[in-house]
């Protein structure tokens, strides 16, 4: 593969990953409401979900979803409902599960967070369309093995996304430390997380092709 094409793709992927979309907002929500490890595990789940979209784009499955208004709508609304359900859970928790210090030995369900990351990403059809639209533009057809090139570019995108998610988790954890010093905000952190998750869900629900 041409190094210039790969670096150009990497630059575009980084910029798009840093944009305030559902994935990065989800990582921020988990990092601030729990800790950086929760954000990193969530990021791992999101990136694991990316493998499904990368494979779908490579095999042409994403194109089928894009061409079918019904399939696109089903996946989109399933993702929105899932996020609204997570928001509802956060509203129910309120302050009961957040009022712990950063040094608490509270056991967090990281496995559950990992699964949430996977489901949230798989149920966001915009991610599949992202790969479907972006990957072919950076493929050198003269080299052949088009599908393999697309898959490699997808893996590169996944790796850079994970690095960014880790960085965002560490930064958000610092913000969490500041918020813990404000009792008014700390007691309402789960409500804030719920509002953020609801916002992401609505964002997906009203997304267009």
CSV table of C-alpha atoms in Angstrom, one decimal, residues 25-169:
chain,number,residue,atom,x,y,z
A,25,UNK,CA,-19.4,11.1,24.0
A,26,UNK,CA,-20.1,7.6,25.3
A,27,UNK,CA,-16.5,7.2,26.4
A,28,UNK,CA,-16.6,10.7,28.1
A,29,UNK,CA,-19.8,9.8,29.9
A,30,UNK,CA,-18.5,6.5,31.3
A,31,UNK,CA,-15.1,8.1,32.3
A,32,UNK,CA,-16.6,11.0,34.1
A,33,UNK,CA,-19.3,9.0,35.9
A,34,UNK,CA,-17.0,6.2,36.9
A,35,UNK,CA,-13.3,6.5,36.2
A,36,UNK,CA,-10.7,6.3,33.4
A,37,UNK,CA,-10.6,2.5,33.4
A,38,UNK,CA,-14.4,2.4,32.8
A,39,UNK,CA,-13.8,4.8,29.8
A,40,UNK,CA,-10.9,2.7,28.5
A,41,UNK,CA,-12.9,-0.6,28.7
A,42,UNK,CA,-15.8,1.2,27.0
A,43,UNK,CA,-13.4,2.3,24.3
A,44,UNK,CA,-12.2,-1.3,23.9
A,45,UNK,CA,-15.8,-2.4,23.4
A,46,UNK,CA,-16.5,0.3,20.9
A,47,UNK,CA,-13.4,-0.7,18.9
A,48,UNK,CA,-14.4,-4.4,19.1
A,49,UNK,CA,-17.7,-3.3,17.5
A,50,UNK,CA,-15.7,-1.6,14.8
A,51,UNK,CA,-14.5,-4.9,13.6
A,52,UNK,CA,-18.1,-5.8,12.6
A,53,UNK,CA,-18.5,-2.6,10.6
A,54,UNK,CA,-15.0,-3.0,9.0
A,55,UNK,CA,-15.9,-6.6,7.9
A,56,UNK,CA,-19.3,-5.5,6.7
A,57,UNK,CA,-17.9,-2.7,4.6
A,58,UNK,CA,-15.2,-5.0,3.2
A,59,UNK,CA,-17.7,-7.7,2.2
A,60,UNK,CA,-20.3,-5.2,0.9
A,61,UNK,CA,-22.9,-5.8,3.6
A,62,UNK,CA,-22.8,-2.1,4.6
A,63,UNK,CA,-23.9,-1.3,1.0
A,64,UNK,CA,-26.9,-3.5,1.4
A,65,UNK,CA,-27.9,-1.8,4.6
A,66,UNK,CA,-27.4,1.6,3.0
A,67,UNK,CA,-29.6,0.7,0.0
A,68,UNK,CA,-32.4,-0.7,2.2
A,69,UNK,CA,-34.3,2.1,4.0
A,70,UNK,CA,-35.9,-0.5,6.3
A,71,UNK,CA,-32.7,-2.2,7.3
A,72,UNK,CA,-31.1,1.2,8.0
A,73,UNK,CA,-34.1,2.3,10.1
A,74,UNK,CA,-34.2,-0.9,12.1
A,75,UNK,CA,-30.5,-0.7,13.1
A,76,UNK,CA,-30.7,3.0,13.7
A,77,UNK,CA,-33.8,2.9,16.0
A,78,UNK,CA,-32.5,-0.2,17.8
A,79,UNK,CA,-29.4,1.7,18.7
A,80,UNK,CA,-31.4,4.8,19.8
A,81,UNK,CA,-33.7,2.7,22.0
A,82,UNK,CA,-30.7,0.9,23.6
A,83,UNK,CA,-29.0,4.2,24.5
A,84,UNK,CA,-32.3,5.6,25.9
A,85,UNK,CA,-32.6,2.5,28.0
A,86,UNK,CA,-29.0,3.1,29.4
A,87,UNK,CA,-30.1,6.7,30.1
A,88,UNK,CA,-33.1,5.5,32.0
A,89,UNK,CA,-30.9,3.3,34.1
A,90,UNK,CA,-28.6,6.2,34.9
A,91,UNK,CA,-31.6,8.3,36.0
A,92,UNK,CA,-32.7,5.5,38.3
A,93,UNK,CA,-29.3,5.3,39.9
A,94,UNK,CA,-29.2,9.1,40.6
A,95,UNK,CA,-26.7,9.7,43.4
A,96,UNK,CA,-26.8,6.3,45.1
A,97,UNK,CA,-24.0,4.7,43.1
A,98,UNK,CA,-21.8,7.8,42.4
A,99,UNK,CA,-21.1,9.1,45.9
A,100,UNK,CA,-17.8,7.3,46.4
A,101,UNK,CA,-14.3,8.7,46.4
A,102,UNK,CA,-11.9,8.0,43.7
A,103,UNK,CA,-9.9,5.8,46.0
A,104,UNK,CA,-13.0,3.6,46.8
A,105,UNK,CA,-12.7,-0.2,46.3
A,106,UNK,CA,-16.1,-0.2,44.6
A,107,UNK,CA,-16.3,-3.1,42.1
A,108,UNK,CA,-17.3,-1.9,38.7
A,109,UNK,CA,-18.8,-4.2,36.1
A,110,UNK,CA,-16.2,-3.7,33.4
A,111,UNK,CA,-17.3,-6.7,31.5
A,112,UNK,CA,-20.8,-5.1,31.2
A,113,UNK,CA,-19.2,-1.8,30.0
A,114,UNK,CA,-17.3,-3.7,27.4
A,115,UNK,CA,-20.4,-5.3,26.1
A,116,UNK,CA,-22.3,-2.0,26.1
A,117,UNK,CA,-19.5,-0.5,24.0
A,118,UNK,CA,-19.8,-3.3,21.4
A,119,UNK,CA,-23.6,-3.1,21.2
A,120,UNK,CA,-23.7,0.6,21.0
A,121,UNK,CA,-21.3,0.6,18.1
A,122,UNK,CA,-22.9,-2.2,16.2
A,123,UNK,CA,-26.3,-0.6,16.5
A,124,UNK,CA,-25.0,2.7,15.0
A,125,UNK,CA,-25.4,2.3,11.2
A,126,UNK,CA,-23.6,5.6,10.6
A,127,UNK,CA,-20.4,3.8,11.5
A,128,UNK,CA,-20.9,1.3,8.7
A,129,UNK,CA,-21.6,4.1,6.3
A,130,UNK,CA,-18.5,5.9,7.4
A,131,UNK,CA,-16.3,3.0,6.4
A,132,UNK,CA,-18.3,2.3,3.3
A,133,UNK,CA,-17.8,5.9,2.1
A,134,UNK,CA,-14.2,6.4,3.3
A,135,UNK,CA,-12.3,3.2,2.8
A,136,UNK,CA,-12.6,2.9,-1.0
A,137,UNK,CA,-11.2,6.4,-1.5
A,138,UNK,CA,-7.9,5.4,-0.1
A,139,UNK,CA,-7.5,2.1,-1.9
A,140,UNK,CA,-4.9,1.8,-4.6
A,141,UNK,CA,-6.7,-0.4,-7.2
A,142,UNK,CA,-3.6,-0.9,-9.3
A,143,UNK,CA,-2.2,-3.0,-6.5
A,144,UNK,CA,-5.1,-5.4,-6.5
A,145,UNK,CA,-6.5,-7.1,-3.3
A,146,UNK,CA,-9.0,-4.3,-2.9
A,147,UNK,CA,-10.9,-6.0,-0.1
A,148,UNK,CA,-7.7,-6.7,1.8
A,149,UNK,CA,-6.6,-3.1,1.5
A,150,UNK,CA,-9.9,-1.9,2.8
A,151,UNK,CA,-9.7,-4.3,5.8
A,152,UNK,CA,-6.2,-3.1,6.6
A,153,UNK,CA,-7.3,0.5,6.5
A,154,UNK,CA,-10.2,-0.4,8.7
A,155,UNK,CA,-7.8,-1.9,11.3
A,156,UNK,CA,-5.7,1.2,11.2
A,157,UNK,CA,-8.8,3.3,11.9
A,158,UNK,CA,-9.7,1.0,14.8
A,159,UNK,CA,-6.3,1.3,16.3
A,160,UNK,CA,-6.1,5.1,16.1
A,161,UNK,CA,-9.6,5.3,17.6
A,162,UNK,CA,-8.5,3.2,20.6
A,163,UNK,CA,-5.6,5.4,21.2
A,164,UNK,CA,-7.8,8.5,21.1
A,165,UNK,CA,-10.4,6.8,23.4
A,166,UNK,CA,-7.7,6.1,25.9
A,167,UNK,CA,-6.5,9.7,25.9
A,168,UNK,CA,-10.0,11.0,26.2
A,169,UNK,CA,-10.6,8.6,29.2
